[in-house]
Short mmCIF file of C-alpha atoms in Angstrom, two decimals:
data_model
loop_
_atom_site.label_atom_id
_atom_site.label_comp_id
_atom_site.label_asym_id
_atom_site.label_seq_id
_atom_site.Cartn_x
_atom_site.Cartn_y
_atom_site.Cartn_z
CA MET A 19 48.96 1.49 27.60
CA THR A 20 47.74 3.10 24.35
CA GLU A 21 44.17 4.54 24.46
CA THR A 22 42.32 5.81 21.39
CA VAL A 23 39.65 8.24 22.60
CA ILE A 24 36.74 8.97 20.25
CA SER A 25 33.46 10.73 21.04
CA SER A 26 30.14 11.99 19.90
CA ALA A 27 28.83 15.39 21.04
CA LYS A 28 27.83 13.82 24.39
CA LYS A 29 29.56 10.59 24.83
CA GLU A 30 33.26 9.50 24.93
CA TRP A 31 34.38 5.95 24.18
CA VAL A 32 37.87 4.54 24.78
CA ILE A 33 39.53 1.86 22.64
CA GLY A 34 42.38 0.40 24.64
CA PHE A 35 44.50 -2.65 25.69
CA GLU A 36 43.01 -2.81 29.09
CA ARG A 37 39.49 -1.69 28.21
CA PRO A 38 36.39 -3.78 27.19
CA PHE A 39 36.51 -4.89 23.50
CA THR A 40 35.00 -2.26 21.23
CA VAL A 41 32.15 -3.47 18.94
CA ILE A 42 31.81 -1.17 15.84
CA GLY A 43 28.37 -1.89 14.23
CA GLU A 44 28.79 -2.58 10.58
CA ARG A 45 25.19 -2.50 9.30
CA ILE A 46 24.85 1.13 8.00
CA ASN A 47 26.61 0.23 4.74
CA PRO A 48 24.88 -0.16 1.39
CA THR A 49 27.64 -2.46 0.04
CA GLY A 50 25.98 -5.69 -0.81
CA ARG A 51 22.53 -4.37 0.49
CA LYS A 52 20.75 -3.53 -2.73
CA LEU A 53 17.52 -2.29 -1.00
CA LEU A 54 19.43 -0.14 1.37
CA ALA A 55 21.36 1.42 -1.44
CA GLN A 56 18.24 2.28 -3.38
CA GLU A 57 16.54 3.78 -0.34
CA MET A 58 19.57 5.89 0.70
CA ALA A 59 19.92 7.16 -2.85
CA ALA A 60 16.33 8.15 -2.96
CA GLY A 61 16.55 9.99 0.47
CA ASP A 62 14.65 7.22 2.28
CA TYR A 63 16.58 6.67 5.58
CA SER A 64 13.95 4.56 7.41
CA ARG A 65 16.10 1.50 7.29
CA VAL A 66 19.11 3.43 8.51
CA LYS A 67 17.13 4.57 11.51
CA GLN A 68 16.18 1.00 12.28
CA ASP A 69 19.81 -0.29 11.90
CA THR A 70 21.05 2.42 14.28
CA LEU A 71 18.54 1.72 17.03
CA ASP A 72 18.88 -2.11 16.63
CA GLN A 73 22.63 -2.11 16.77
CA VAL A 74 22.98 0.16 19.87
CA ALA A 75 20.28 -1.96 21.58
CA ALA A 76 22.26 -5.01 20.77
CA GLY A 77 25.49 -3.62 22.35
CA ALA A 78 27.34 -1.71 19.67
CA HIS A 79 29.71 0.83 21.24
CA VAL A 80 30.51 2.58 17.86
CA LEU A 81 28.55 2.70 14.61
CA ASP A 82 30.25 2.65 11.22
CA VAL A 83 28.47 4.78 8.61
CA ASN A 84 29.10 4.22 4.98
CA ALA A 85 27.39 5.69 1.88
CA GLY A 86 29.24 4.01 -0.96
CA ILE A 87 26.42 3.88 -3.57
CA PRO A 88 27.47 3.85 -7.42
CA LEU A 89 26.57 6.92 -9.29
CA ALA A 90 25.10 8.59 -6.17
CA ASP A 91 26.34 11.86 -4.52
CA GLU A 92 28.33 10.05 -1.84
CA PRO A 93 29.53 13.21 0.03
CA ALA A 94 25.95 14.60 0.48
CA ILE A 95 24.40 11.22 1.37
CA LEU A 96 27.20 10.42 3.85
CA ALA A 97 26.76 13.80 5.58
CA GLU A 98 22.91 13.50 5.77
CA THR A 99 23.32 9.99 7.16
CA ILE A 100 25.92 11.12 9.80
CA GLN A 101 23.62 13.88 10.99
CA LEU A 102 20.68 11.61 11.04
CA VAL A 103 22.42 8.90 13.05
CA GLN A 104 23.91 11.51 15.45
CA SER A 105 20.33 12.67 16.19
CA LEU A 106 19.25 9.20 17.10
CA THR A 107 22.09 8.03 19.33
CA ASP A 108 24.97 9.40 21.41
CA VAL A 109 27.47 6.59 20.55
CA PRO A 110 30.48 7.70 18.56
CA LEU A 111 30.61 7.09 14.76
CA CYS A 112 33.29 5.68 12.25
CA ILE A 113 33.04 7.73 9.08
CA ASP A 114 33.55 5.07 6.33
CA SER A 115 34.46 6.11 2.77
CA SER A 116 37.18 5.49 0.09
CA ILE A 117 36.17 8.90 -1.46
CA ILE A 118 38.26 11.81 0.03
CA LYS A 119 35.51 14.48 -0.62
CA ALA A 120 33.03 12.25 1.21
CA LEU A 121 35.35 11.92 4.24
CA GLU A 122 35.80 15.62 4.34
CA ARG A 123 32.17 16.37 4.11
CA GLY A 124 31.48 13.86 6.83
CA LEU A 125 34.12 15.27 9.07
CA GLU A 126 32.73 18.82 8.56
CA VAL A 127 29.34 17.90 9.89
CA TYR A 128 30.32 15.50 12.58
CA ARG A 129 29.85 16.57 16.20
CA GLY A 130 32.66 15.18 18.35
CA LYS A 131 35.89 13.13 17.60
CA PRO A 132 35.19 10.33 15.07
CA LEU A 133 37.04 7.29 13.87
CA VAL A 134 37.64 7.45 10.14
CA ASN A 135 37.78 4.33 7.97
CA SER A 136 40.46 4.54 6.54
CA VAL A 137 43.95 5.21 5.37
CA THR A 138 46.12 2.73 3.47
CA GLY A 139 49.89 2.51 3.03
CA GLU A 140 49.69 4.00 -0.46
CA ASP A 141 51.62 7.33 -0.64
CA GLU A 142 48.96 9.17 -2.50
CA ASN A 143 46.25 7.97 -0.13
CA MET A 144 48.24 8.87 2.97
CA GLU A 145 48.98 12.33 1.70
CA ALA A 146 45.19 12.97 1.07
CA VAL A 147 43.70 11.43 4.31
CA LEU A 148 46.23 12.16 7.03
CA PRO A 149 45.99 16.01 6.68
CA LEU A 150 42.28 15.63 7.16
CA ILE A 151 42.84 13.44 10.33
CA LYS A 152 45.06 16.06 11.69
CA LYS A 153 42.84 18.98 10.81
CA TYR A 154 39.76 17.48 12.33
CA ASP A 155 41.68 15.84 15.19
CA ALA A 156 40.11 12.49 14.33
CA ALA A 157 41.26 8.91 14.88
CA VAL A 158 41.80 6.77 11.81
CA VAL A 159 41.87 3.12 10.73
CA ALA A 160 45.15 2.19 9.14
CA ILE A 161 44.81 -0.60 6.58
CA SER A 162 47.81 -2.76 6.10
CA ASN A 163 48.06 -2.66 2.33
CA ASP A 164 49.81 -0.43 -0.11
CA GLU A 165 50.51 -0.05 -3.84
CA THR A 166 51.52 -3.66 -4.06
CA GLY A 167 48.21 -4.82 -2.73
CA ILE A 168 47.58 -7.10 0.31
CA SER A 169 50.57 -9.25 1.02
CA SER A 170 50.25 -12.89 2.11
CA ASP A 171 53.27 -12.37 4.34
CA PRO A 172 52.17 -10.94 7.78
CA ASN A 173 55.64 -9.42 8.19
CA VAL A 174 55.05 -7.22 5.03
CA ARG A 175 51.62 -6.25 6.41
CA TYR A 176 53.36 -5.25 9.70
CA ASP A 177 55.93 -3.05 7.68
CA VAL A 178 52.97 -1.40 5.98
CA ALA A 179 51.37 -0.55 9.16
CA LYS A 180 54.64 0.74 10.56
CA LYS A 181 55.02 3.01 7.52
CA ILE A 182 51.53 4.56 8.23
CA VAL A 183 52.19 5.16 11.81
CA GLU A 184 55.50 6.90 11.04
CA ARG A 185 53.92 8.86 8.29
CA ALA A 186 51.14 9.86 10.50
CA ALA A 187 53.69 11.06 13.19
CA ASP A 188 55.16 13.32 10.47
CA HIS A 189 51.73 14.98 10.25
CA GLY A 190 51.62 15.54 13.94
CA ILE A 191 49.21 12.53 14.53
CA PRO A 192 50.08 10.47 17.54
CA LYS A 193 49.87 6.66 17.67
CA GLU A 194 46.98 6.89 19.94
CA ASN A 195 44.86 8.12 16.96
CA ILE A 196 45.93 5.23 14.86
CA VAL A 197 43.89 1.93 14.89
CA VAL A 198 45.54 -0.69 12.66
CA ASP A 199 43.53 -3.24 10.64
CA PRO A 200 46.10 -6.04 10.08
CA LEU A 201 43.55 -7.46 7.36
CA VAL A 202 41.76 -10.75 7.94
CA MET A 203 41.77 -13.11 5.16
CA PRO A 204 39.10 -15.90 4.63
CA VAL A 205 40.29 -18.87 6.43
CA GLY A 206 38.55 -21.12 3.83
CA ALA A 207 41.07 -19.76 1.31
CA VAL A 208 44.01 -19.18 3.66
CA ASN A 209 44.12 -21.89 6.29
CA THR A 210 46.58 -20.09 8.36
CA ALA A 211 44.66 -16.82 8.20
CA GLY A 212 43.49 -16.91 11.89
CA ARG A 213 46.99 -17.73 13.19
CA GLN A 214 48.55 -14.97 11.02
CA VAL A 215 46.22 -12.28 12.46
CA GLN A 216 46.94 -13.45 16.07
CA GLN A 217 50.63 -13.25 15.51
CA LEU A 218 50.40 -9.83 13.81
CA VAL A 219 48.11 -8.35 16.45
CA GLU A 220 50.52 -9.57 19.20
CA ARG A 221 53.37 -7.81 17.28
CA LEU A 222 51.48 -4.59 16.65
CA ARG A 223 50.63 -4.33 20.24
CA ARG A 224 54.03 -5.22 21.60
CA GLU A 225 56.26 -3.26 19.14
CA LEU A 226 54.07 -0.42 17.59
CA LYS A 227 51.91 -0.13 20.69
CA VAL A 228 48.86 0.60 18.56
CA ASN A 229 45.18 -0.50 18.97
CA THR A 230 43.81 -2.75 16.39
CA THR A 231 40.58 -3.58 14.47
CA CYS A 232 39.37 -5.76 11.64
CA GLY A 233 36.32 -6.81 9.54
CA ALA A 234 35.55 -9.74 11.71
CA SER A 235 33.24 -11.64 9.42
CA ASN A 236 35.75 -11.79 6.60
CA VAL A 237 37.41 -14.73 8.31
CA SER A 238 34.38 -16.93 7.70
CA PHE A 239 33.54 -16.06 4.14
CA GLY A 240 32.30 -18.89 2.06
CA LEU A 241 31.93 -21.36 4.99
CA PRO A 242 28.88 -22.86 6.61
CA ASN A 243 27.85 -21.68 10.16
CA ARG A 244 29.64 -18.30 9.60
CA HIS A 245 28.55 -16.73 12.88
CA GLY A 246 29.84 -19.71 14.92
CA LEU A 247 33.16 -19.43 13.27
CA THR A 248 33.46 -15.74 13.48
CA ALA A 249 32.68 -16.06 17.27
CA SER A 250 35.60 -18.49 17.70
CA PHE A 251 37.94 -16.17 15.76
CA ILE A 252 36.81 -13.18 17.87
CA SER A 253 37.56 -14.89 21.09
CA MET A 254 41.13 -15.82 19.94
CA ALA A 255 41.71 -12.31 18.47
CA ILE A 256 40.85 -10.65 21.71
CA ALA A 257 43.07 -13.12 23.57
CA SER A 258 45.85 -12.08 21.17
CA GLY A 259 45.40 -8.39 22.07
CA MET A 260 42.91 -7.11 19.30
CA THR A 261 40.92 -4.23 20.75
CA SER A 262 38.04 -3.65 18.40
CA ALA A 263 36.15 -4.98 15.30
CA ILE A 264 33.79 -3.88 12.68
CA MET A 265 31.04 -6.54 12.84
CA SER A 266 27.27 -7.11 13.31
CA PRO A 267 26.15 -6.99 16.95
CA LEU A 268 22.88 -8.55 15.86
CA HIS A 269 24.49 -12.00 15.80
CA THR A 270 24.00 -13.35 19.35
CA GLU A 271 26.71 -15.98 19.31
CA VAL A 272 29.34 -13.33 18.13
CA MET A 273 28.33 -10.91 20.89
CA GLN A 274 28.39 -13.74 23.45
CA ALA A 275 31.90 -14.44 22.36
CA VAL A 276 32.90 -10.78 22.79
CA ARG A 277 31.33 -10.57 26.17
CA GLY A 278 32.79 -13.84 27.26
CA ALA A 279 36.26 -12.80 26.17
CA ASP A 280 35.98 -9.63 28.15
CA VAL A 281 35.18 -11.63 31.23
CA MET A 282 38.17 -13.98 30.67
CA MET A 283 40.54 -11.06 29.95
CA GLY A 284 39.57 -9.42 33.14
CA HIS A 285 37.84 -6.52 31.35
CA ASP A 286 34.54 -6.92 32.93
CA SER A 287 34.72 -6.08 36.60
CA ASP A 288 33.00 -8.64 38.75
CA CYS A 289 31.32 -10.09 35.54
CA MET A 290 28.62 -7.36 35.88
CA ARG A 291 28.13 -6.70 32.10
CA TRP A 292 27.90 -10.55 31.50
CA MET A 293 25.38 -10.85 34.29
CA ARG A 294 23.36 -7.90 33.05
CA ALA A 295 23.24 -9.53 29.54
CA TYR A 296 22.51 -13.10 30.39
CA ARG A 297 20.87 -13.38 33.88
CA ASP A 298 17.29 -15.00 33.58
CA PRO A 299 14.95 -11.99 33.97
CA ALA A 300 12.48 -14.38 35.77
CA GLN A 301 15.21 -15.18 38.29
CA VAL A 302 16.06 -11.66 38.77
CA ALA A 303 12.42 -10.74 39.41
CA ALA A 304 12.00 -13.66 41.85
CA GLU A 305 15.15 -12.59 43.73
CA ALA A 306 13.90 -8.96 43.92
CA GLU A 307 10.54 -10.24 45.22
CA SER A 308 12.18 -12.47 47.86
CA SER A 309 14.42 -9.60 48.99
CA SER A 310 11.37 -7.29 49.17
CA GLY A 311 9.43 -9.92 51.22
CA SER A 312 12.33 -10.29 53.58
CA ARG A 313 12.40 -6.57 54.13
CA ARG A 314 8.76 -6.35 54.85
CA ARG A 315 8.96 -9.35 57.27
CA GLY A 316 11.96 -7.71 59.02
CA GLY A 317 10.18 -4.44 59.28
CA ARG A 318 7.07 -6.14 60.98
CA ARG A 319 9.56 -7.70 63.58
CA ARG A 320 11.17 -4.35 64.33
CA ARG A 321 7.78 -2.78 64.91
CA GLY A 322 6.88 -5.47 67.44
#
């Protein structure tokens, strides 16, 4: 089974078909976050620090780092942000930018093997990004769109993904270093969006044998109770074979869906991670006290 290995300077993480689902924390991204964008542009990274610590505490396995701020020096800010985040946590990072110079600067300062977000099926983009992936031995997210845009036909999106995987091989990049994003459409606009992704993920796994990811919250855009709907989508996507998602780990119902799906897929041995996350602390303390009391009583009997 295909396994995509990424790492920080101290910690390795594996995205794989028979591995626990990989949560890629999305919050270090100024897109749509006006205050964060202003702060990062001014060199204030206090909110970045808090987002880093909060996401890791909530269960993120990888953190996406984006510095896409209009009119700002994105390469410099991205490099500074990566260095800061790596000083705070040992989880691997996903370097996220559509600017080639920013990606290269981020790769230069990164310690370990990152995931890079992203490469598309556009010829110009592939020829700019893939040599960087090879040079720095990184893994990369492959977005299933090309010069024609995002197709409504999942078969066309599959063909784009296949083209990227084949072009990557031409550059000496193995499929293990490719994580395909089949592109999740808002289900409020495309009623079959969820089913399309499930079918496409199954095919990507079966035929291309690549790991997959997505922007999970896209599916619920414009609808009420977004987190509940995203949680339902995540569970079904995992059952179809999806192996990671860029998402917020701070939404408890979505993380519960991830952990529950891992249990049902047999990716949580003896349900240990589920129990660590959800057992009542008071019950655990009571059981520990009861066990301690039994040992003390037993000890007294032995001394007699």
